[in-house]
PDB file of C-alpha atoms and ligand atoms in Angstrom:
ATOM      1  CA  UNK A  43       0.000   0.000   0.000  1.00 87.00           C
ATOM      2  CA  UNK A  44       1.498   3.398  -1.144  1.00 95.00           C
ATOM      3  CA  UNK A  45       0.821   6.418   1.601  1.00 96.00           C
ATOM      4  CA  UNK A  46       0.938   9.571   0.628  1.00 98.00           C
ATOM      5  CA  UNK A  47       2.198  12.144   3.125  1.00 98.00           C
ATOM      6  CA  UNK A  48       2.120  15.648   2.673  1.00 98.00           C
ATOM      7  CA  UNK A  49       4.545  17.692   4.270  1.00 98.00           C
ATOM      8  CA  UNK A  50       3.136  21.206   5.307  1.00 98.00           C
ATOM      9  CA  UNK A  51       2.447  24.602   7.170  1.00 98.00           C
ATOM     10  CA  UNK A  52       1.536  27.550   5.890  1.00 96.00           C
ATOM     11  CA  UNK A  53       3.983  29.446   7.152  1.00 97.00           C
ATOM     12  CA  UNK A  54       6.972  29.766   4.731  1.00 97.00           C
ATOM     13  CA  UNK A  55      10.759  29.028   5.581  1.00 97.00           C
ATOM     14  CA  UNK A  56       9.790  27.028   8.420  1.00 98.00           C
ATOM     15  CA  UNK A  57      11.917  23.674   6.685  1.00 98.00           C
ATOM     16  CA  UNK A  58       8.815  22.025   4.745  1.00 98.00           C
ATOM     17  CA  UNK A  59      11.628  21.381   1.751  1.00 98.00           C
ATOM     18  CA  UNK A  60      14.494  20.401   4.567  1.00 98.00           C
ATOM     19  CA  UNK A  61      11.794  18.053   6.089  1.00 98.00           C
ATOM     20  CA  UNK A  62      11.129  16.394   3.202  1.00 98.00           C
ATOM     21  CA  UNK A  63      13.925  15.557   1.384  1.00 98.00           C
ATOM     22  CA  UNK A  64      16.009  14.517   4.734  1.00 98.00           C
ATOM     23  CA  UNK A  65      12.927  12.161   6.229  1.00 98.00           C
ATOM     24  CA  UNK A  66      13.360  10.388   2.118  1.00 98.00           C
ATOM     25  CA  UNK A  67      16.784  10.165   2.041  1.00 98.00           C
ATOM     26  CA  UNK A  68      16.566   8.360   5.901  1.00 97.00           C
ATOM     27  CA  UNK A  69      13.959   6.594   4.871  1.00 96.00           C
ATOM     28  CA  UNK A  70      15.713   5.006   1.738  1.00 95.00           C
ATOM     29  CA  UNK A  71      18.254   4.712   3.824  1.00 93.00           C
ATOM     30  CA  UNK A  72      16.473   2.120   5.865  1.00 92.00           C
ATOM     31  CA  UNK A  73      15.206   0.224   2.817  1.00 92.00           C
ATOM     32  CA  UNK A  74      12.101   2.094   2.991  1.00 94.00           C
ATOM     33  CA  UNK A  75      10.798   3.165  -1.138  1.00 94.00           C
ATOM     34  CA  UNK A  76      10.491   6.316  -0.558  1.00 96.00           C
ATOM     35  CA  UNK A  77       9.427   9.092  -3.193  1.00 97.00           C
ATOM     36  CA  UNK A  78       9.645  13.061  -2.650  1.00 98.00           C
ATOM     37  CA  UNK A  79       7.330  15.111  -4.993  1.00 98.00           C
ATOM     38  CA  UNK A  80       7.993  18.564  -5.457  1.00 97.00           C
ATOM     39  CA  UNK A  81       4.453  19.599  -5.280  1.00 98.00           C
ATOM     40  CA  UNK A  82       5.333  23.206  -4.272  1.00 97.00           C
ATOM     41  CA  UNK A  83       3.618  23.868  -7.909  1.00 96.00           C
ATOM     42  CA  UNK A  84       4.144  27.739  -7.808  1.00 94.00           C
ATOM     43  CA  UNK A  85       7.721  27.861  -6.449  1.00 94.00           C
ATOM     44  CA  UNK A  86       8.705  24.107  -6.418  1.00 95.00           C
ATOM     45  CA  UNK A  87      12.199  24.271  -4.671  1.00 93.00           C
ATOM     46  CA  UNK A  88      13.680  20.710  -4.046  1.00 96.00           C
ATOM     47  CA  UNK A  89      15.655  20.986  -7.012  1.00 94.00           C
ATOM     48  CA  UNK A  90      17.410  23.693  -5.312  1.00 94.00           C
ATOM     49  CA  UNK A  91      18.110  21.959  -2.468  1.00 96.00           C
ATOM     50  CA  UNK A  92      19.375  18.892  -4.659  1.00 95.00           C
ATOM     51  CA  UNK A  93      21.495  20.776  -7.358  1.00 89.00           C
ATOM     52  CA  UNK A  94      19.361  19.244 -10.318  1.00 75.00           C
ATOM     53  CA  UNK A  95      17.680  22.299 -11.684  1.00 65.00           C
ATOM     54  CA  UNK A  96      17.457  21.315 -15.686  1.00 74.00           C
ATOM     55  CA  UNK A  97      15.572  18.245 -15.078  1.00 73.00           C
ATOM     56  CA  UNK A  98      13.539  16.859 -18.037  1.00 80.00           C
ATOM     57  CA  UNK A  99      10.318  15.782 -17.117  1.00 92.00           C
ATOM     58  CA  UNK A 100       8.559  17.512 -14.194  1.00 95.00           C
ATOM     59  CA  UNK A 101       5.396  17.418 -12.329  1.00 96.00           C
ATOM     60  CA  UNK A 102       4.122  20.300 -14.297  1.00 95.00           C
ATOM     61  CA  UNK A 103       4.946  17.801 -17.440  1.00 94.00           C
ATOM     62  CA  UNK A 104       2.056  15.416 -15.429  1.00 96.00           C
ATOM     63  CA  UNK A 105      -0.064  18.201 -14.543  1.00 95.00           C
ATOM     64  CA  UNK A 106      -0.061  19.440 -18.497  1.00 93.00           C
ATOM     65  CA  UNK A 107      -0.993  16.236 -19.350  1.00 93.00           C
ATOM     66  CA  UNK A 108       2.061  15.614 -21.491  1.00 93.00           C
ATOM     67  CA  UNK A 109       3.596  13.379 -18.959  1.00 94.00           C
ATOM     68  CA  UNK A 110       2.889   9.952 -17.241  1.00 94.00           C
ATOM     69  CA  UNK A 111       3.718  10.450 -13.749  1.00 96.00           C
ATOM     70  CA  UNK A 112       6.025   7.152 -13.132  1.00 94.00           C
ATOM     71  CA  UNK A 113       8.055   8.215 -15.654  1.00 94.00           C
ATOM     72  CA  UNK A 114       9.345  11.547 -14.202  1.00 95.00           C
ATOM     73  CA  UNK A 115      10.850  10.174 -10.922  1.00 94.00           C
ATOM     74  CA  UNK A 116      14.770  10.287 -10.949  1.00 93.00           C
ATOM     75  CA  UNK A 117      17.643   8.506  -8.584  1.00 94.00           C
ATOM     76  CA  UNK A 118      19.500  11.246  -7.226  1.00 93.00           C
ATOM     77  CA  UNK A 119      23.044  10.492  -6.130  1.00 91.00           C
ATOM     78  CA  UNK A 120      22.142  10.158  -3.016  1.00 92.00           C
ATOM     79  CA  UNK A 121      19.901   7.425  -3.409  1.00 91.00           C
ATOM     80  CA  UNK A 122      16.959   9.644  -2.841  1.00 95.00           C
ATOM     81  CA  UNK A 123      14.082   8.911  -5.466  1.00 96.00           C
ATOM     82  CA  UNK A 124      12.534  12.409  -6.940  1.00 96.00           C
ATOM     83  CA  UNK A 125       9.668  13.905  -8.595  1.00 96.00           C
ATOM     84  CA  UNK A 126      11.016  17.276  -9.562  1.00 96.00           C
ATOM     85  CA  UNK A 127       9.144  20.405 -10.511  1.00 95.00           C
ATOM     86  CA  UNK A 128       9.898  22.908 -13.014  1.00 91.00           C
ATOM     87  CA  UNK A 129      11.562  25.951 -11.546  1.00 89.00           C
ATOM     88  CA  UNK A 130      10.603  27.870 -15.173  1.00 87.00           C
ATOM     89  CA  UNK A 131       8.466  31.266 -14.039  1.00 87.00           C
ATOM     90  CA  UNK A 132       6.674  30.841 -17.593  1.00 83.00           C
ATOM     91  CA  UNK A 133       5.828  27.200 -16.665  1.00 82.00           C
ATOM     92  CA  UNK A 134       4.312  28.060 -12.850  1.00 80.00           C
ATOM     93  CA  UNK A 135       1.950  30.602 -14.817  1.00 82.00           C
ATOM     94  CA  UNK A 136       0.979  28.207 -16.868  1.00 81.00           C
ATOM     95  CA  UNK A 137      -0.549  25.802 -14.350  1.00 85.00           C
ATOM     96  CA  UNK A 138      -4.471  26.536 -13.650  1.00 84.00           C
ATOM     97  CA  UNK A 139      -6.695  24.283 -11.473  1.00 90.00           C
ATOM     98  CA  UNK A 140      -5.394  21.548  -9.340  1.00 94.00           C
ATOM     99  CA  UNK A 141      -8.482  20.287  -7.673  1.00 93.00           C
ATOM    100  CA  UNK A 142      -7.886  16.883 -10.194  1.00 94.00           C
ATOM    101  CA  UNK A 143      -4.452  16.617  -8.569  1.00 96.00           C
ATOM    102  CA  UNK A 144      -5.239  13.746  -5.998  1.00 96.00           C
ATOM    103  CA  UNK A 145      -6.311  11.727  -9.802  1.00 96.00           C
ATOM    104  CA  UNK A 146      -3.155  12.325 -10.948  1.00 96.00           C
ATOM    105  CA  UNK A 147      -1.273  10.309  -7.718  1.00 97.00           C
ATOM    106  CA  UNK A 148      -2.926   7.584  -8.372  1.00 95.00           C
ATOM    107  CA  UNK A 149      -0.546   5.727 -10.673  1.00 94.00           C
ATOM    108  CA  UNK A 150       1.707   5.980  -8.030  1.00 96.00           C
ATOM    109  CA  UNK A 151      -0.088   3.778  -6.117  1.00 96.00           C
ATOM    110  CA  UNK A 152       1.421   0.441  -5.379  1.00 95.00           C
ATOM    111  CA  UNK A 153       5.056   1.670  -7.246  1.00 95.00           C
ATOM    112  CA  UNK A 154       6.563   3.116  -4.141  1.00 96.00           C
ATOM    113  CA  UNK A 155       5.952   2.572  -0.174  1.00 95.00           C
ATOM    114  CA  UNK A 156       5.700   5.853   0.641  1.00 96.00           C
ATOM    115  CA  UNK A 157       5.191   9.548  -1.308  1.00 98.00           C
ATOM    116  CA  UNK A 158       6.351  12.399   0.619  1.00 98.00           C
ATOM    117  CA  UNK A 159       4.770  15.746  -0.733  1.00 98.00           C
ATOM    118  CA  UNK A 160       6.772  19.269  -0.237  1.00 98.00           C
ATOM    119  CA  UNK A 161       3.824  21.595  -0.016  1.00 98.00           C
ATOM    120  CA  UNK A 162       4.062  25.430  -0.356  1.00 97.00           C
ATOM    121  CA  UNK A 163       3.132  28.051   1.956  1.00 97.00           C
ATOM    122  CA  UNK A 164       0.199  29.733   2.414  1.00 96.00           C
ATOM    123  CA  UNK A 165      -3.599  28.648   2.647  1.00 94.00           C
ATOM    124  CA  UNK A 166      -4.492  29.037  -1.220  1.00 94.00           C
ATOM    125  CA  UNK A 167      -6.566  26.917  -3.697  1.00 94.00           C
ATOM    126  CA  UNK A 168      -3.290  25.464  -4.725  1.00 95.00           C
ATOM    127  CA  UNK A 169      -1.641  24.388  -1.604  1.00 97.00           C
ATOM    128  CA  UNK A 170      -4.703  23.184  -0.125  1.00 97.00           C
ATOM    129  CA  UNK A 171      -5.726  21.262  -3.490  1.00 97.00           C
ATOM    130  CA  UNK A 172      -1.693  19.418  -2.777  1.00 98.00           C
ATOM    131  CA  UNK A 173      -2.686  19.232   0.961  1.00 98.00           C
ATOM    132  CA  UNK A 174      -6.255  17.555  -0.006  1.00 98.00           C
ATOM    133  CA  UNK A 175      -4.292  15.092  -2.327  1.00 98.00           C
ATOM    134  CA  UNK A 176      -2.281  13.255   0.669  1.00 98.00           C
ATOM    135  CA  UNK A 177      -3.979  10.690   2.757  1.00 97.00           C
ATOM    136  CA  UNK A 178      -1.471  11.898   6.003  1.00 98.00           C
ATOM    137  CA  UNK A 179       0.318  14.898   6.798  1.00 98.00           C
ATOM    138  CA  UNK A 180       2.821  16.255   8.757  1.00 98.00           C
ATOM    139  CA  UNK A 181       2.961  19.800  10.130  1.00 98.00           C
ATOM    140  CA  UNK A 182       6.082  21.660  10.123  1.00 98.00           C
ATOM    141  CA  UNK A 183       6.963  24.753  12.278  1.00 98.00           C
ATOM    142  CA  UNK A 184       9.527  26.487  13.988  1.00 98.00           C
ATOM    143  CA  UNK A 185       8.914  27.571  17.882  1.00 98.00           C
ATOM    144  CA  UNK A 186       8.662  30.972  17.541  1.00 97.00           C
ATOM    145  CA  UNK A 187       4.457  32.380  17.637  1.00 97.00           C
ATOM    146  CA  UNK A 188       3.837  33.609  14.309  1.00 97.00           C
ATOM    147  CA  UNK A 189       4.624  30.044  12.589  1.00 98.00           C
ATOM    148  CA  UNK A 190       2.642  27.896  15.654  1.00 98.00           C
ATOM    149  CA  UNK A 191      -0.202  30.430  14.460  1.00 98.00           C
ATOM    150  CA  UNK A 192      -0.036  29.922  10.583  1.00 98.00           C
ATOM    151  CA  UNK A 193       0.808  26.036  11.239  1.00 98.00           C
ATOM    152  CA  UNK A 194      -2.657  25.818  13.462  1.00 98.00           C
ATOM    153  CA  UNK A 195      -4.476  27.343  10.191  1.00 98.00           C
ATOM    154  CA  UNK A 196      -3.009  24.211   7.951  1.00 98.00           C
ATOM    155  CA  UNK A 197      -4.119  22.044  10.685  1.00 98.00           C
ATOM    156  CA  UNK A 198      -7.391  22.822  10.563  1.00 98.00           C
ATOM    157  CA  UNK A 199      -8.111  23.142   7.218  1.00 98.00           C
ATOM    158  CA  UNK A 200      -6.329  19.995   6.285  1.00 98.00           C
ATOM    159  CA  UNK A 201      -8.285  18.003   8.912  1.00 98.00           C
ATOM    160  CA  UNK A 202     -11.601  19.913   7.726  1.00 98.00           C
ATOM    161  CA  UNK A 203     -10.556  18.390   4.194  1.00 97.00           C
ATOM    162  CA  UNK A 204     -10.465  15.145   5.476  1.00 97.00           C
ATOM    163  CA  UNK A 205      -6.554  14.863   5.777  1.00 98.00           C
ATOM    164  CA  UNK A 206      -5.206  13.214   9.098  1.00 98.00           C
ATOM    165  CA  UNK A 207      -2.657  15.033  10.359  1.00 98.00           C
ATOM    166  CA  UNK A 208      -0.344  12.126  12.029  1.00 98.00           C
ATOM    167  CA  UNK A 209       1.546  15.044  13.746  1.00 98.00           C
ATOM    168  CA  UNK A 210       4.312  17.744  14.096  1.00 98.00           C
ATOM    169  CA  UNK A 211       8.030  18.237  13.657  1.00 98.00           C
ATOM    170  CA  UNK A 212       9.221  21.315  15.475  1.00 98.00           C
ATOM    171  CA  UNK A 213      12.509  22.475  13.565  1.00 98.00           C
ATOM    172  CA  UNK A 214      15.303  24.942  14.261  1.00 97.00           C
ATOM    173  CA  UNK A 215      14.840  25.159  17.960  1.00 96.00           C
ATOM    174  CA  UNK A 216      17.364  26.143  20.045  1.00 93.00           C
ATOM    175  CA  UNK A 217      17.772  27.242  23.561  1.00 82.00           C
ATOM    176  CA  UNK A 218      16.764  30.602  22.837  1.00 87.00           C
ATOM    177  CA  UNK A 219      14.405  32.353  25.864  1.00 87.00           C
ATOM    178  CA  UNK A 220      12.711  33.830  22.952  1.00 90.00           C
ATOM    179  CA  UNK A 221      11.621  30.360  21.486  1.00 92.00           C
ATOM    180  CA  UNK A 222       8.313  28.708  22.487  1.00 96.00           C
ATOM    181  CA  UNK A 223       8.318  25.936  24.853  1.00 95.00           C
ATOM    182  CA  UNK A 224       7.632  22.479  23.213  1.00 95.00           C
ATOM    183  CA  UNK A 225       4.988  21.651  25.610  1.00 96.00           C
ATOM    184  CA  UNK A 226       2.977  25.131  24.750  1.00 97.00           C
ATOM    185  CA  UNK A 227       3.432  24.471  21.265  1.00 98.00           C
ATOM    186  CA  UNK A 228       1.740  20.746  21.595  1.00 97.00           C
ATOM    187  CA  UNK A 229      -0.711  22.272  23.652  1.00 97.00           C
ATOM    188  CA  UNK A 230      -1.476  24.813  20.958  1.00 98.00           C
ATOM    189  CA  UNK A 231      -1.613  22.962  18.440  1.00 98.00           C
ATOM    190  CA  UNK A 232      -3.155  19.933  20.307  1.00 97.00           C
ATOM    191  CA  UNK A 233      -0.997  17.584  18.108  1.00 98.00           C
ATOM    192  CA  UNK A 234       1.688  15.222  18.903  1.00 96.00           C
ATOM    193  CA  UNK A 235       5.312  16.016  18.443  1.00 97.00           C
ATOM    194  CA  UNK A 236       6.584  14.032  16.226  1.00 97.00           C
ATOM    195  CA  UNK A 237      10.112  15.495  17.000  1.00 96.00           C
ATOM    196  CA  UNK A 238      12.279  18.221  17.525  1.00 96.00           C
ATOM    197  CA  UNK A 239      15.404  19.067  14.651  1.00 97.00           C
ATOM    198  CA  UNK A 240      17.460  21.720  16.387  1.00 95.00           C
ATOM    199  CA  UNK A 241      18.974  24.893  14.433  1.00 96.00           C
ATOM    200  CA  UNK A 242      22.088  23.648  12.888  1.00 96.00           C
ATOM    201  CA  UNK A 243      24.802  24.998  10.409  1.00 97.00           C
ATOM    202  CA  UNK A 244      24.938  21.840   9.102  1.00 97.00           C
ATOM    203  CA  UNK A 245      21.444  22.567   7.663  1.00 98.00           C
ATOM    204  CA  UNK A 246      22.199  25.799   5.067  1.00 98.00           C
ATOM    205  CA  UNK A 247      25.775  23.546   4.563  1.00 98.00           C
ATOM    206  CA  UNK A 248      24.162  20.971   3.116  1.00 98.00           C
ATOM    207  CA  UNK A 249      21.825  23.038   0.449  1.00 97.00           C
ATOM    208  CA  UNK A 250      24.347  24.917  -0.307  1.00 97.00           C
ATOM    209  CA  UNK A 251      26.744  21.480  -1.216  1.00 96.00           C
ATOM    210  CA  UNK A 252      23.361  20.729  -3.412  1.00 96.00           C
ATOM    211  CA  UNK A 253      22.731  17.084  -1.070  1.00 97.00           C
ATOM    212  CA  UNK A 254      20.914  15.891   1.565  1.00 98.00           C
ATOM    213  CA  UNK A 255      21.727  16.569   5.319  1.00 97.00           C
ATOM    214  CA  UNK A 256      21.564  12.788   6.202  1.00 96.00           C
ATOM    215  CA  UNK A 257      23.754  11.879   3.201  1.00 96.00           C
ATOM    216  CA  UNK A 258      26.247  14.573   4.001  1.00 96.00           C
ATOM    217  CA  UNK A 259      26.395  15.152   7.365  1.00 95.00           C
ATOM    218  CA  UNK A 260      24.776  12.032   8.609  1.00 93.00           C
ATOM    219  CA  UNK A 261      25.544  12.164  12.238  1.00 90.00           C
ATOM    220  CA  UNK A 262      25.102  16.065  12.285  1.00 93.00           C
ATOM    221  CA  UNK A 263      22.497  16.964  15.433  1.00 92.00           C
ATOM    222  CA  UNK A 264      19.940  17.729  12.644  1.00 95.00           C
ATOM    223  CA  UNK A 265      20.312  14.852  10.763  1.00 95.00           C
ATOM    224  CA  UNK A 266      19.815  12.514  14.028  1.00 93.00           C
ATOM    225  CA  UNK A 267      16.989  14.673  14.250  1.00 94.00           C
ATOM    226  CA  UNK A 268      15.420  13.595  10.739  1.00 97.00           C
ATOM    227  CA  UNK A 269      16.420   9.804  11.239  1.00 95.00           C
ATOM    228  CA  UNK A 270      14.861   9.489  14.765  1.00 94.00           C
ATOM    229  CA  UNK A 271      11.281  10.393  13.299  1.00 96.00           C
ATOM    230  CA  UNK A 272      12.028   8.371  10.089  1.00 97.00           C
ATOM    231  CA  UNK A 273      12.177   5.317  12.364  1.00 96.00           C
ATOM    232  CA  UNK A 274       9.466   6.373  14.362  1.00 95.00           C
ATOM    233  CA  UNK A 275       7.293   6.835  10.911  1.00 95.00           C
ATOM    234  CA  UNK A 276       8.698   3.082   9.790  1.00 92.00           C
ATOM    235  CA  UNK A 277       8.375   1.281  13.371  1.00 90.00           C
ATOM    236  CA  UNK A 278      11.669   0.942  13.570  1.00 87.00           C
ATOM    237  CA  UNK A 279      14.196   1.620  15.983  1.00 83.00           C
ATOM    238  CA  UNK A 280      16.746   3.903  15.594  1.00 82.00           C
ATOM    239  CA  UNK A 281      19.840   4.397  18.343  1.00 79.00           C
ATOM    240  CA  UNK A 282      22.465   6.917  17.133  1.00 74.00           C
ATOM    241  CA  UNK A 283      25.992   5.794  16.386  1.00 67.00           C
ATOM    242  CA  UNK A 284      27.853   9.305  17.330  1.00 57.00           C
ATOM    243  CA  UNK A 285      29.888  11.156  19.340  1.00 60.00           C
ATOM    244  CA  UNK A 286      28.412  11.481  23.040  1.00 51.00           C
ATOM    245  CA  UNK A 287      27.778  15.217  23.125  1.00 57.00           C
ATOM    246  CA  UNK A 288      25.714  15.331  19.923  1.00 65.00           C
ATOM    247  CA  UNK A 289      24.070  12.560  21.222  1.00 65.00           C
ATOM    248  CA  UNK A 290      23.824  13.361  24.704  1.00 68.00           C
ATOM    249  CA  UNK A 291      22.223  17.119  23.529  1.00 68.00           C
ATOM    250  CA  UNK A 292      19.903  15.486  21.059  1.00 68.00           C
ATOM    251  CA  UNK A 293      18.461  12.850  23.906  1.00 69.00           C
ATOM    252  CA  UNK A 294      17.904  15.969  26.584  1.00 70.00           C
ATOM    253  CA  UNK A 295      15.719  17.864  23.576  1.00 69.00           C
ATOM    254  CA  UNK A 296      13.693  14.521  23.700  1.00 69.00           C
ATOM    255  CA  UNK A 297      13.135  14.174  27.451  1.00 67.00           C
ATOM    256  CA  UNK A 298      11.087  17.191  27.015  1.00 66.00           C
ATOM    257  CA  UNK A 299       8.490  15.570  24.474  1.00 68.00           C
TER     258      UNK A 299
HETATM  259  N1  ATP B1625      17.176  22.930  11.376  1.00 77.32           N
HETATM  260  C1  ATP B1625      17.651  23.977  10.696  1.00 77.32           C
HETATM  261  N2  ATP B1625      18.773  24.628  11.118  1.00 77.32           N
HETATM  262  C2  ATP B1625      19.257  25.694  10.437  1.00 77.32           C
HETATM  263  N3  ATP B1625      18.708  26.188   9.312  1.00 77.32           N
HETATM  264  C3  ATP B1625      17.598  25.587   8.845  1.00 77.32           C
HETATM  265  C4  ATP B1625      17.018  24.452   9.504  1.00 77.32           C
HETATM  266  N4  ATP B1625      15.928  24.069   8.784  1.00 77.32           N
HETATM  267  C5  ATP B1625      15.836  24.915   7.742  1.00 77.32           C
HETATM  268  N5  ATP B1625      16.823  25.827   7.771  1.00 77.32           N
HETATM  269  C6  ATP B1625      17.055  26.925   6.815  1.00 77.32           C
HETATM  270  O1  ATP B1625      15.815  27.552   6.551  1.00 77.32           O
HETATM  271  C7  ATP B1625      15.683  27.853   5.178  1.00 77.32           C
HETATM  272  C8  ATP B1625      14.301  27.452   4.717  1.00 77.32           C
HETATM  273  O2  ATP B1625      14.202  26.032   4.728  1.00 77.32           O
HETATM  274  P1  ATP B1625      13.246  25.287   3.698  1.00 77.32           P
HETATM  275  O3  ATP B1625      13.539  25.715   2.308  1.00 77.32           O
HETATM  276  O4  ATP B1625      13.304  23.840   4.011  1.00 77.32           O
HETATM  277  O5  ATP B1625      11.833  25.903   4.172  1.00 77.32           O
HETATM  278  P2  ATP B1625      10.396  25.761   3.467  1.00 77.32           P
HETATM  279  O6  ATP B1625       9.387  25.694   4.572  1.00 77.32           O
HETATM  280  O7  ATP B1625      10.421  24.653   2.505  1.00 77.32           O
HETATM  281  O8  ATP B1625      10.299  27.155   2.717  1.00 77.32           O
HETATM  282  P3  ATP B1625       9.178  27.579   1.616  1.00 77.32           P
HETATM  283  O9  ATP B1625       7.938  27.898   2.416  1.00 77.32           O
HETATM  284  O10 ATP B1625       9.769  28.786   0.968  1.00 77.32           O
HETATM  285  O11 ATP B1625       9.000  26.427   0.681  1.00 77.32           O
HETATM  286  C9  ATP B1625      16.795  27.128   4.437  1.00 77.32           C
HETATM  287  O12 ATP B1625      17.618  28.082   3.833  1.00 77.32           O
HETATM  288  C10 ATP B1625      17.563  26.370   5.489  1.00 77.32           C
HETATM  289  O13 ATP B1625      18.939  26.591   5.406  1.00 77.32           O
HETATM  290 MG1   MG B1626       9.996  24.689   0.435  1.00 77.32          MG
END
């Protein structure tokens, strides 16, 4: 059974993109078949992230109809499978309605285990006809008020379009006083925490190297991060083979969950 996960808030910058790409690449690299789909259809941006911006066939191939969607995925050297979208201005103005977007998934059922879908921002027709598409979906947000706030909003109107939100990753928290405290933000949101992926350098390294954090700094705080809640998403267990004080920093974020 293929599950399709979207991957959301509607706050932008939060690490939607980061989320996705590093939960794939930790899930392939558990043997999981794991698929990220650009379907940030305005502004899709894992291409950026992965350094493979002249790709041939996109989603927006699928969406214009010119395209069969199993045959725009792509191996990237990482090992992470992609569905990349067209980064073309001309091409995002091109692309009208997406309410028949869910129809178009569905030949990408029973080809993969798992489709992870990097939404866009906002609470528009077109993110919340990507949103409607996934059967699951994960919230994204970092602590700070204004992105709990926006991240409620998706919450709500994902679960009022008949989405089950399975939960919510808090990323780039730090010990800052000025951050939220985890338990407010689960309280606010009344969702469970999924995980916490603290603000790391290793993060903005790793786009700007063009490859996954877990491929390139796999035992980088962040990167633990990712691969804790990958296991947790597969069942599995995960125990991190790293240096104590990564480690040691990364279990005292947890104790707080
Ligand atoms: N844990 C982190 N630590 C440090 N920097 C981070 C972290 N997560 C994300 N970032 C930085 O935040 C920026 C935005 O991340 P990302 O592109 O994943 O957000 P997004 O939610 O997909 O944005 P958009 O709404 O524009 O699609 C990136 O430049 C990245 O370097
Ligand atoms: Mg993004």
């Amino acid at each position: 059974m293929t599950r399709f996960l979207a991957i959301a808030s509607a706050k932008g910058g939060v690490g939607k993109t980061t989320t996705a790409i590093n939960l794939g690449t930790a899930m392939a690299n558990f043997g999981k078949d794991a698929v990220v789909l650009d379907a940030n259809i305005s502004k899709p941006n894992v291409s950026m992230h992965l350094g493979t911006p002249k790709l041939e066939h996109t989603i927006h191939d699928v969406i214009k109809g010119v395209k069969h969607i199993t045959d725009t995925a792509y191996m990237h050297p990482s090992g992470l499978r992609v569905i990349p979208g067209n980064l073309s201005l001309n091409v995002a103005r091109g692309i009208g309605d997406l309410s028949g977007f869910k129809n178009l998934l569905l030949d990408l059922v029973g080809t993969t285990d798992l489709v992870l879908l990097d939404t866009g921002a906002g609470l528009g027709r077109e993110v919340m006809s990507i949103i409607s598409s996934a059967d699951e979906m994960i919230a994204v947000t970092s602590p700070d008020v204004p992105s709990v706030t926006d991240t409620l909003k998706t919450i709500r109107m994902a679960e009022d379009a008949g989405v089950k939100v399975i939960g919510v990753i808090i990323n780039r928290h730090s010990e800052s006083e000025h951050d939220m405290e985890i338990k407010n933000i689960e309280a606010m949101l009344d969702k469970n925490i999924l995980g916490v992926i603290p603000e790391d350098s290793s993060v903005p390294k790793a786009i700007y190297a063009r490859q996954p954090l877990v491929y390139l700094y796999p035992e980088s705080m962040a990167s633990m991060g990712f691969k804790r809640i990958a296991a947790q998403l597969m069942g599995q267990d995960y125990t991190p083979s790293i240096q104590a004080e990564n480690k040691d920093m990364l279990e005292r974020l947890y104790e707080r969950l």
